Short mmCIF file of C-alpha atoms and ligand atoms in Angstrom, two decimals:
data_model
loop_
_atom_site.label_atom_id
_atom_site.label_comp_id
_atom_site.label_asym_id
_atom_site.label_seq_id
_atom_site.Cartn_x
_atom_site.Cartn_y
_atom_site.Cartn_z
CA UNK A 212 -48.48 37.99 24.81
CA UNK A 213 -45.08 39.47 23.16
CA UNK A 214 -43.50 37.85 26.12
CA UNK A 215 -44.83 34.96 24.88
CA UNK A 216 -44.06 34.76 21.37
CA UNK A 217 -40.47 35.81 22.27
CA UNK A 218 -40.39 32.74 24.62
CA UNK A 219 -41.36 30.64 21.83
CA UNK A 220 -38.67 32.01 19.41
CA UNK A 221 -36.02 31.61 21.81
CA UNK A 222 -37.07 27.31 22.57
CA UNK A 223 -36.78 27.25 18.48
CA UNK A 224 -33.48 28.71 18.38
CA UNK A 225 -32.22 26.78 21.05
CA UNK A 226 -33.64 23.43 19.62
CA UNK A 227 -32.29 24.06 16.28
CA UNK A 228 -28.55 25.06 17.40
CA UNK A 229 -28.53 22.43 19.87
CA UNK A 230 -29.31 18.85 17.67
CA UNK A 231 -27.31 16.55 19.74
CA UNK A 232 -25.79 13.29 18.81
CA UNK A 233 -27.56 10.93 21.24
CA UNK A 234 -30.91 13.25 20.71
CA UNK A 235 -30.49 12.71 16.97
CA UNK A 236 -30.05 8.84 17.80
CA UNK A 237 -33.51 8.77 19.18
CA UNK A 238 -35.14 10.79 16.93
CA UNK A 239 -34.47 8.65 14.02
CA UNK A 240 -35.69 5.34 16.26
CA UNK A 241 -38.55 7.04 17.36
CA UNK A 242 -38.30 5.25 20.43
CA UNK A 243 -36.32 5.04 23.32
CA UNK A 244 -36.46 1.03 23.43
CA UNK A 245 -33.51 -0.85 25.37
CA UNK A 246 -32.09 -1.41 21.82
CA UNK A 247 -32.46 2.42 20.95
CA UNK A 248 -30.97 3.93 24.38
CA UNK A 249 -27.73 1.45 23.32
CA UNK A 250 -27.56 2.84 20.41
CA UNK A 251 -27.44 6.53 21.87
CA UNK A 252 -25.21 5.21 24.48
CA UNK A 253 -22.53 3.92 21.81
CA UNK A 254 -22.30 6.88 19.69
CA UNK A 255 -21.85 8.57 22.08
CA UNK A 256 -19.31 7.13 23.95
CA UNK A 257 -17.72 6.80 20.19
CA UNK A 258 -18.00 10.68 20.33
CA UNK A 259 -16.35 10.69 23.54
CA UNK A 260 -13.24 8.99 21.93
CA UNK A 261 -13.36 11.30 19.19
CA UNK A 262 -13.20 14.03 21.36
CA UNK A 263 -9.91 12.91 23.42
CA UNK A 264 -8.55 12.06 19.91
CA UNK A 265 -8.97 15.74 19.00
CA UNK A 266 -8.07 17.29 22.12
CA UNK A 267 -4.39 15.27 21.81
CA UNK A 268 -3.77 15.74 18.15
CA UNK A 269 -4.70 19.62 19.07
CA UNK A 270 -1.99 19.46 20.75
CA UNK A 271 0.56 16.85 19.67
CA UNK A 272 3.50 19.42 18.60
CA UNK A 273 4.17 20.87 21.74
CA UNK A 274 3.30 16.98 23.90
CA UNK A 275 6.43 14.78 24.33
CA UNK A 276 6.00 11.30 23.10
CA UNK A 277 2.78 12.24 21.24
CA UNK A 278 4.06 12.19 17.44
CA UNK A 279 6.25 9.64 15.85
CA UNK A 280 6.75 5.62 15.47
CA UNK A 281 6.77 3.52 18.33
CA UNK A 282 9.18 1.29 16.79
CA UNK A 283 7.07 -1.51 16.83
CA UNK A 284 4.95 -3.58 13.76
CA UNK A 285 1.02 -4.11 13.78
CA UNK A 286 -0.54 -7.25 12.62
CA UNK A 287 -0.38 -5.82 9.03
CA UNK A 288 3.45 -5.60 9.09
CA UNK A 289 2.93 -1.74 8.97
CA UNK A 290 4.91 0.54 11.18
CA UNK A 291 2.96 1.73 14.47
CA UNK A 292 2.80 5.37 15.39
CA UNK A 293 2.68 6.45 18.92
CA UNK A 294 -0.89 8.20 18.16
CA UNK A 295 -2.28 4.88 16.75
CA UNK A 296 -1.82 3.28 19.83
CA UNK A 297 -2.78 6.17 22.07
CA UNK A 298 -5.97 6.10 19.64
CA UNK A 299 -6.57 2.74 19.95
CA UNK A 300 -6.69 2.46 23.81
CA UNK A 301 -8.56 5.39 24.05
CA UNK A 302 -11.78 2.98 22.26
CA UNK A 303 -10.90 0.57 24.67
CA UNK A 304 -10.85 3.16 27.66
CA UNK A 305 -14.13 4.45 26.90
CA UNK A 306 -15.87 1.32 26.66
CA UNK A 307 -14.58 -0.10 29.43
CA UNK A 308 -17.39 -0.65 32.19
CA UNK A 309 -19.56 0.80 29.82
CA UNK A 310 -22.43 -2.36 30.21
CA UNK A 311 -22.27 -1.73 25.92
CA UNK A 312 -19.65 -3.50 24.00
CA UNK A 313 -18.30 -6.85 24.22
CA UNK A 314 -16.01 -6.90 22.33
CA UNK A 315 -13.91 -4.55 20.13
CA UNK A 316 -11.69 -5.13 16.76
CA UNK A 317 -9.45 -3.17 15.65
CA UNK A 318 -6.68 -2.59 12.94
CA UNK A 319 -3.77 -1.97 16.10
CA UNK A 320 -4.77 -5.74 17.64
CA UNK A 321 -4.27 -9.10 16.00
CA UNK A 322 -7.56 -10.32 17.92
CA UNK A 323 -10.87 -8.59 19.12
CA UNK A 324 -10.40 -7.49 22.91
CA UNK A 325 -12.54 -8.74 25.08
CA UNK A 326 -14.63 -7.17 27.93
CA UNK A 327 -15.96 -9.81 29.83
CA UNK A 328 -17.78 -7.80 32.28
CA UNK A 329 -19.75 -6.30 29.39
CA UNK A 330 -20.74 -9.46 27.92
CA UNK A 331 -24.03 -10.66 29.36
CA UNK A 332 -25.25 -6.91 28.58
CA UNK A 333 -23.42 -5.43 26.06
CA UNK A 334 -23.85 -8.00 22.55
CA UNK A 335 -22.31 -5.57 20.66
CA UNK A 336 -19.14 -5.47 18.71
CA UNK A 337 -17.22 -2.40 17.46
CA UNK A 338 -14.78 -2.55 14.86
CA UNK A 339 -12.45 0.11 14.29
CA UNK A 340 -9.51 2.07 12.49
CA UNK A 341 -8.63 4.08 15.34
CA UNK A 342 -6.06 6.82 13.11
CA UNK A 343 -6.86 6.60 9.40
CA UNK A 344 -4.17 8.06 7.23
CA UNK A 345 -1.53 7.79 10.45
CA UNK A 346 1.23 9.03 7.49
CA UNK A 347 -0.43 12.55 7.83
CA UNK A 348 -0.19 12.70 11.81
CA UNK A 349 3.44 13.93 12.14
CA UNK A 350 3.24 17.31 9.65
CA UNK A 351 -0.45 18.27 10.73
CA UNK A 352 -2.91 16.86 7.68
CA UNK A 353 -5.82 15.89 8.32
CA UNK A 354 -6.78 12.42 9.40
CA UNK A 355 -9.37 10.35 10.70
CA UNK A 356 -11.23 7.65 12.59
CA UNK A 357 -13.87 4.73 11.16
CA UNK A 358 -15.87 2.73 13.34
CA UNK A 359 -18.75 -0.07 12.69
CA UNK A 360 -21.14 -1.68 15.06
CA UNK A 361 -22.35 -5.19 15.16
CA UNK A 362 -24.59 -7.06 16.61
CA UNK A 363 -23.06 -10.44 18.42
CA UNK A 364 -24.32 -13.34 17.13
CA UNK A 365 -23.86 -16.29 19.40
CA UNK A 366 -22.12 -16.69 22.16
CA UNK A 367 -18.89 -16.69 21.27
CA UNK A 368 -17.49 -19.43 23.57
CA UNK A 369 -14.18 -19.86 21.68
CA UNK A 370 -13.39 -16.35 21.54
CA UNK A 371 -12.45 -16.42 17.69
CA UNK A 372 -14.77 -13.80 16.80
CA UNK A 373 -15.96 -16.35 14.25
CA UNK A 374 -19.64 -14.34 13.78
CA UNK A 375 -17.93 -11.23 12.43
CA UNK A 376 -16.79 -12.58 9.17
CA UNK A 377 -20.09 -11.95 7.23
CA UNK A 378 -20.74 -9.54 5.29
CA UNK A 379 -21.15 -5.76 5.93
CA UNK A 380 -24.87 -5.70 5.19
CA UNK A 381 -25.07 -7.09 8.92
CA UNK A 382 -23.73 -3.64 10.04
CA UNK A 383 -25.92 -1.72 12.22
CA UNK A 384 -24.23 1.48 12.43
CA UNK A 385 -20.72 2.91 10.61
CA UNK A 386 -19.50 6.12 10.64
CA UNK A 387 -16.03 8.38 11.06
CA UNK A 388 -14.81 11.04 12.83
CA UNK A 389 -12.94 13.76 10.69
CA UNK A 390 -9.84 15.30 12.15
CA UNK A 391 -9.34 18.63 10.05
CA UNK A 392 -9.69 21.54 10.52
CA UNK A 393 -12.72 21.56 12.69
CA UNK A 394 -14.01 17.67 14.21
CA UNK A 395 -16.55 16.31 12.46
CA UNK A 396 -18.02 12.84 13.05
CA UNK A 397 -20.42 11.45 10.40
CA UNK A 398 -22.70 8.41 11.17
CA UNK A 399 -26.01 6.38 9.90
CA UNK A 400 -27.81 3.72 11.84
CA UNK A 401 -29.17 2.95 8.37
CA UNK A 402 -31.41 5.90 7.93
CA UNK A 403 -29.63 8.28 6.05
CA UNK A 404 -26.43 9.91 6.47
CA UNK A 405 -25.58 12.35 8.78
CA UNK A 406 -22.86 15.16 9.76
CA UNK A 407 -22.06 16.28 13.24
CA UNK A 408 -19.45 19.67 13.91
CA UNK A 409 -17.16 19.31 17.62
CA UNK A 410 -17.99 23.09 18.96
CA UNK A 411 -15.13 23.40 20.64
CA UNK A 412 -16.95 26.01 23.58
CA UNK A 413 -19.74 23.39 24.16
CA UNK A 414 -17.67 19.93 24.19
CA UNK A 415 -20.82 18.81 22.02
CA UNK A 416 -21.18 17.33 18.39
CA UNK A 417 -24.13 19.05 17.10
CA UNK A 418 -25.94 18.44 13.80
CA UNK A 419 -24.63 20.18 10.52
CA UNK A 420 -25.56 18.60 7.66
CA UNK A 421 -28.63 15.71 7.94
CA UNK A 422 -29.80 13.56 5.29
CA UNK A 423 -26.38 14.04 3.39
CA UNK A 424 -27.05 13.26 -0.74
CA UNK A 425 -23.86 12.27 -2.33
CA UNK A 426 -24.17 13.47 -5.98
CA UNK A 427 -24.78 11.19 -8.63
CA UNK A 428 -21.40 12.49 -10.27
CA UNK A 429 -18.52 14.39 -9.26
CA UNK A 430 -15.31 15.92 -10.95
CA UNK A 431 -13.34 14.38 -8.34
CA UNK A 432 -11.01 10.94 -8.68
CA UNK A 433 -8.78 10.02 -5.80
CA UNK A 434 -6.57 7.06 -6.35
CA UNK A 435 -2.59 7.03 -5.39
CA UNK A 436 -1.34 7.48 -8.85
CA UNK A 437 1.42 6.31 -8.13
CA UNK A 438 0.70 3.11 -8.29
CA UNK A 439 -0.32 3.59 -11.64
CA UNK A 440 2.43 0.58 -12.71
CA UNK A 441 1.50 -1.82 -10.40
CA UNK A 442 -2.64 -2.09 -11.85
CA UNK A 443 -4.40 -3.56 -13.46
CA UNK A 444 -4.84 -2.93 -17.06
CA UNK A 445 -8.08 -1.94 -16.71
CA UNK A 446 -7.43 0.57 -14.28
CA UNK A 447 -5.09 2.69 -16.13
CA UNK A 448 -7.40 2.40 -18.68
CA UNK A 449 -10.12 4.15 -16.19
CA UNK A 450 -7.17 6.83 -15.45
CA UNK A 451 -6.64 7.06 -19.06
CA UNK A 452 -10.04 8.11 -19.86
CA UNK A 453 -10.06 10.70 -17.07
CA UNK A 454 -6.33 11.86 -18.11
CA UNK A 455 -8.25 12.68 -21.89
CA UNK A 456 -11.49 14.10 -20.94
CA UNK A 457 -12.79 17.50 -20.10
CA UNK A 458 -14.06 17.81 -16.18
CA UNK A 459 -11.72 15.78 -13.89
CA UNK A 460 -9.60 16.66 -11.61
CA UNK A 461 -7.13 14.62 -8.98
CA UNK A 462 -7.42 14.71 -5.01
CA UNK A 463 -5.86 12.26 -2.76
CA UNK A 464 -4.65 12.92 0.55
CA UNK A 465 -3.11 10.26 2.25
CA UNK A 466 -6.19 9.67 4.41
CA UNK A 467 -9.37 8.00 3.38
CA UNK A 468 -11.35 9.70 5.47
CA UNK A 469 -10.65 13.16 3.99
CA UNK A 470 -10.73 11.82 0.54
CA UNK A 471 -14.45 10.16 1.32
CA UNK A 472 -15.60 13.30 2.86
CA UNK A 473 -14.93 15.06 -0.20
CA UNK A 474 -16.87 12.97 -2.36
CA UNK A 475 -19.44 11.88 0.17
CA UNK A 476 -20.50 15.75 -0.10
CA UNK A 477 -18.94 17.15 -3.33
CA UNK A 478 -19.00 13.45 -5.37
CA UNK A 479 -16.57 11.83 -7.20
CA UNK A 480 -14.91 8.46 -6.92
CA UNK A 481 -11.96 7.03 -4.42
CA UNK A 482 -9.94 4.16 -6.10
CA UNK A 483 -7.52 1.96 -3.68
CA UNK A 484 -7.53 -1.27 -6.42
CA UNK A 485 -5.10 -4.10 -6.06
CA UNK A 486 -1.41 -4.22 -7.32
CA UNK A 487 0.82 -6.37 -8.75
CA UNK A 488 1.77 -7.12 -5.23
CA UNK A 489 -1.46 -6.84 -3.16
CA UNK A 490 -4.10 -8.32 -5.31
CA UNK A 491 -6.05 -7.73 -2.43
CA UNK A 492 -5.22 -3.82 -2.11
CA UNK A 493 -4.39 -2.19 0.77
CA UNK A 494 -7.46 -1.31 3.02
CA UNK A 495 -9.32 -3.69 5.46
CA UNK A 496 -13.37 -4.55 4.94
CA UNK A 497 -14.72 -4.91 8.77
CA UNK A 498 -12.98 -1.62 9.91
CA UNK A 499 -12.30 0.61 7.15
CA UNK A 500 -14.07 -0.68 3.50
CA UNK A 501 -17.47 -1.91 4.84
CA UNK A 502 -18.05 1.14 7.54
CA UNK A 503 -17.70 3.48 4.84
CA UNK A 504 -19.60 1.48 1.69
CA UNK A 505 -22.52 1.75 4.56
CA UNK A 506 -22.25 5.01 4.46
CA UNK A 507 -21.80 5.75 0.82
CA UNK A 508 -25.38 3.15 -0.02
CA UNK A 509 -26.89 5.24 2.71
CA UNK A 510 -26.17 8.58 1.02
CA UNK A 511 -26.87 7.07 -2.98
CA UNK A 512 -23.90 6.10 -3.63
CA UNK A 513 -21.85 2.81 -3.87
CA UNK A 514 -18.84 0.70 -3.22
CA UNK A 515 -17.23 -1.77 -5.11
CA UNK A 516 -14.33 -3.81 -5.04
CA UNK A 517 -14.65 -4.14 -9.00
CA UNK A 518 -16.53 -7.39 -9.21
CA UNK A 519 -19.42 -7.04 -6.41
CA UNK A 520 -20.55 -4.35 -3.91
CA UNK A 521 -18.17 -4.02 -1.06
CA UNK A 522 -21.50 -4.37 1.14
CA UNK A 523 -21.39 -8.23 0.12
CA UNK A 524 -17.76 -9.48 0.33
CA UNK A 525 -17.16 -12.03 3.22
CA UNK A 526 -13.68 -11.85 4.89
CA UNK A 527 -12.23 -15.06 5.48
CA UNK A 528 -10.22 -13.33 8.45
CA UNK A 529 -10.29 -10.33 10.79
CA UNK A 530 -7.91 -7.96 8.65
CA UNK A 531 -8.97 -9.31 4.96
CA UNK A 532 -8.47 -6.59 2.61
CA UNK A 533 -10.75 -5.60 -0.49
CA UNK A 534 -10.06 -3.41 -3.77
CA UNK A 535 -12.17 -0.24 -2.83
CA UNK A 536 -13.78 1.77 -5.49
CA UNK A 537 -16.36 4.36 -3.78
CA UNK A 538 -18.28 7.07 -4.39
CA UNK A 539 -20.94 8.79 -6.79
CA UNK A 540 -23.17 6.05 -8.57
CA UNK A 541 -21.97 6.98 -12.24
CA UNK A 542 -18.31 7.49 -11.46
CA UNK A 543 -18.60 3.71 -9.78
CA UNK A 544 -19.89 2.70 -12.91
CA UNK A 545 -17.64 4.18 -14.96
CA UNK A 546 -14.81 2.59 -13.26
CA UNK A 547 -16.58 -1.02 -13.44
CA UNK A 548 -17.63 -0.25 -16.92
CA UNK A 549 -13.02 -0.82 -17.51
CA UNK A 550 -13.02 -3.06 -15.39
CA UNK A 551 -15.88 -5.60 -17.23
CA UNK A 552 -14.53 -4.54 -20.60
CA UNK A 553 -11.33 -6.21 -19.67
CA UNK A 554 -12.40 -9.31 -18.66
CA UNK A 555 -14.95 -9.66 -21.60
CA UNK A 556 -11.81 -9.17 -23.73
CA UNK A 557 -9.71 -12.19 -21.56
CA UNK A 558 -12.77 -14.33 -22.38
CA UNK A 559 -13.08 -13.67 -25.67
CA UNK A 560 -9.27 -14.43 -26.25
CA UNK A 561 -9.28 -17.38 -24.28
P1 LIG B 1922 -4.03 3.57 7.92
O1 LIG B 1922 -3.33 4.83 8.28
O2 LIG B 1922 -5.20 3.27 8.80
O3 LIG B 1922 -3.12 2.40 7.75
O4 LIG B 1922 -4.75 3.80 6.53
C1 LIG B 1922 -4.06 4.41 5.49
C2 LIG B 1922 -4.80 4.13 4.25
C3 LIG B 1922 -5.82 5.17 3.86
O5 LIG B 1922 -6.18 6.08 4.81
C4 LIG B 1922 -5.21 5.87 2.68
O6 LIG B 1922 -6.20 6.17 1.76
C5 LIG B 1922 -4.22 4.92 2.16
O7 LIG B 1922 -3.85 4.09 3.21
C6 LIG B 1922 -3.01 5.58 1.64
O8 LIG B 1922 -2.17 4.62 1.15
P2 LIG B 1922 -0.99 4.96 0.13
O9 LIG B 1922 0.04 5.68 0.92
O10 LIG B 1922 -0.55 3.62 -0.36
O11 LIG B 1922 -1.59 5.81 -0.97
MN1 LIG B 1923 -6.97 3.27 7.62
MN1 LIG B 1924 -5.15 3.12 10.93
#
């Protein structure tokens, strides 16, 4: 009998320790459907990427050729590091004769790649920012990857991709992978929000935090202040108000990621609005905005670009860009709240 009972203690211990990624996948399907073993399949092949990722920014100091510019442009006109390619072939690598994805977009290639072999099986697309916050790589701060998963609609015979520019609410799954101090990828297939920990001695993500709730409000604003000049009016007014009020305080570090994984857990709001110069901002909806508004809806909280939720702004093309304001429900709000006041008072002198 004791035998027993310790038997049984030992299978609970083991089950609760060991909460796998593509177990988790399955238990929130509750089935394992064709559709549902994909699923499992692509996280976890996108936790397989996350996992080289690691293992060479572990490492990058003491590789040659691992840290620094390549010399070269991307699409965006912004200056390629050597890790943001190595990051972005690594996606490619790992779906590669995986039967999964078709296709795959991503912030390092002016069009999707193609895997033709996949096609007739795999109808699904993943979208991606393979090193988010590549400033931080090259003195050891954190940074991050975001991926998003759609379905292919059509068939695509032109190769443009055209399908993907609709909005984000036709995401099926969006997550990150957090490269701090420990690895921690966060995803939802639209059922809640979840946190996975890299243990290092197993090679295994395994669940940390499920059902993640961001806060309805958080001390926290994160916004590159010093852009503060290049704003809208309405924004410094939002910066003003937090400047002359009791209970704020600044974060930003370079890397959305890290700066939504703050507030995703501790709340708070992100700001990346449009300058002078961008009116668009600087980050991209299919692979970086939209992934992580998913996310923030999935765990109460919202994204906005100002004027609508970030979850129903269309790009016109692969690498449009949206204002981002994200976070807790009321410190969204709050920013909007500037933001409407501003334009009522164009209107009303116009
Ligand atoms: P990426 O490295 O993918 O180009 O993204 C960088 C983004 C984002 O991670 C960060 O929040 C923001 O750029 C920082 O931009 P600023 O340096 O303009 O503040
Ligand atoms: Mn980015
Ligand atoms: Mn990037």
């Amino acid at each position: 009998m004791v035998e027993a009972y310790e038997s049984l203690d030992y299978e609970y211990a083991l089950d609760h320790d060991c909460t796998t990624l593509s177990r988790h996948v399955f238990q929130q399907l509750q089935t394992f459907s064709a559709d549902a073993q994909d699923l499992s399949a692509i996280m976890n092949r996108i936790a397989l990427a996350g996992k080289l990722i690691a293992r060479r920014l572990s490492r990058a100091g003491l590789m040659e050729g691992a840290l620094g510019f390549t010399g070269s442009e991307n699409v965006q006109g912004e200056s390629v590091k050597k890790m943001d390619v190595y990051a972005n072939e690594v996606f490619i690598a790992v779906f590669k004769q995986s039967g999964l994805v078709c296709r795959l977009a991503s912030e390092e290639m002016e069009k999707p790649y193609y895997i033709p072999e996949n096609c007739p099986l795999g109808r699904y697309t993943l979208l991606y920012d393979p090193i988010d916050g590549s400033s931080n790589v090259d003195i050891n701060i954190n940074v991050g990857s975001i991926f998003a998963v759609r379905q292919q609609e059509g068939d695509d015979l032109d190769g443009t991709a055209s399908d993907l520019l609709q909005s984000g609410r036709k995401l099926i799954a969006a997550g990150y992978i957090l490269y701090g101090p420990s690895t921690v990828l966060v995803y939802s297939i639209g059922k809640g929000v979840h946190a996975f920990t890299l243990d290092p001695s197993l090679g295994e993500f395994i669940l940390s935090s499920e059902n993640i709730q961001m806060p309805e409000h958080g001390p926290v604003y994160s916004t590159n202040e010093g852009n503060f000049w290049q704003w809208d009016e309405s924004i410094r007014d939002y910066i003003r108000y937090v400047h002359r009020h009791e209970g704020y305080t600044a974060r930003y570090s370079g890397a959305l990621v890290g700066d939504f994984h703050r507030i995703l857990f501790q709340g708070g709001v992100f700001l990346y609005p449009g300058t002078v110069k961008k009116p668009e901002g600087k980050l991209r909806l299919l692979y970086e905005t939209a992934p992580l508004a998913f996310l923030a809806e999935q765990a109460g909280g919202r994204a906005s670009t100002g004027t609508q939720d970030i979850l129903d702004a269309v790009p016109e093309k692969l690498h449009a860009r949206t204002p981002l304001i994200i976070g807790s429900k009321e410190d969204v709000a709050l920013v909007e709240s500037f933001i409407q006041e501003r334009s009522r008072q164009a209107i009303a002198a116009h």
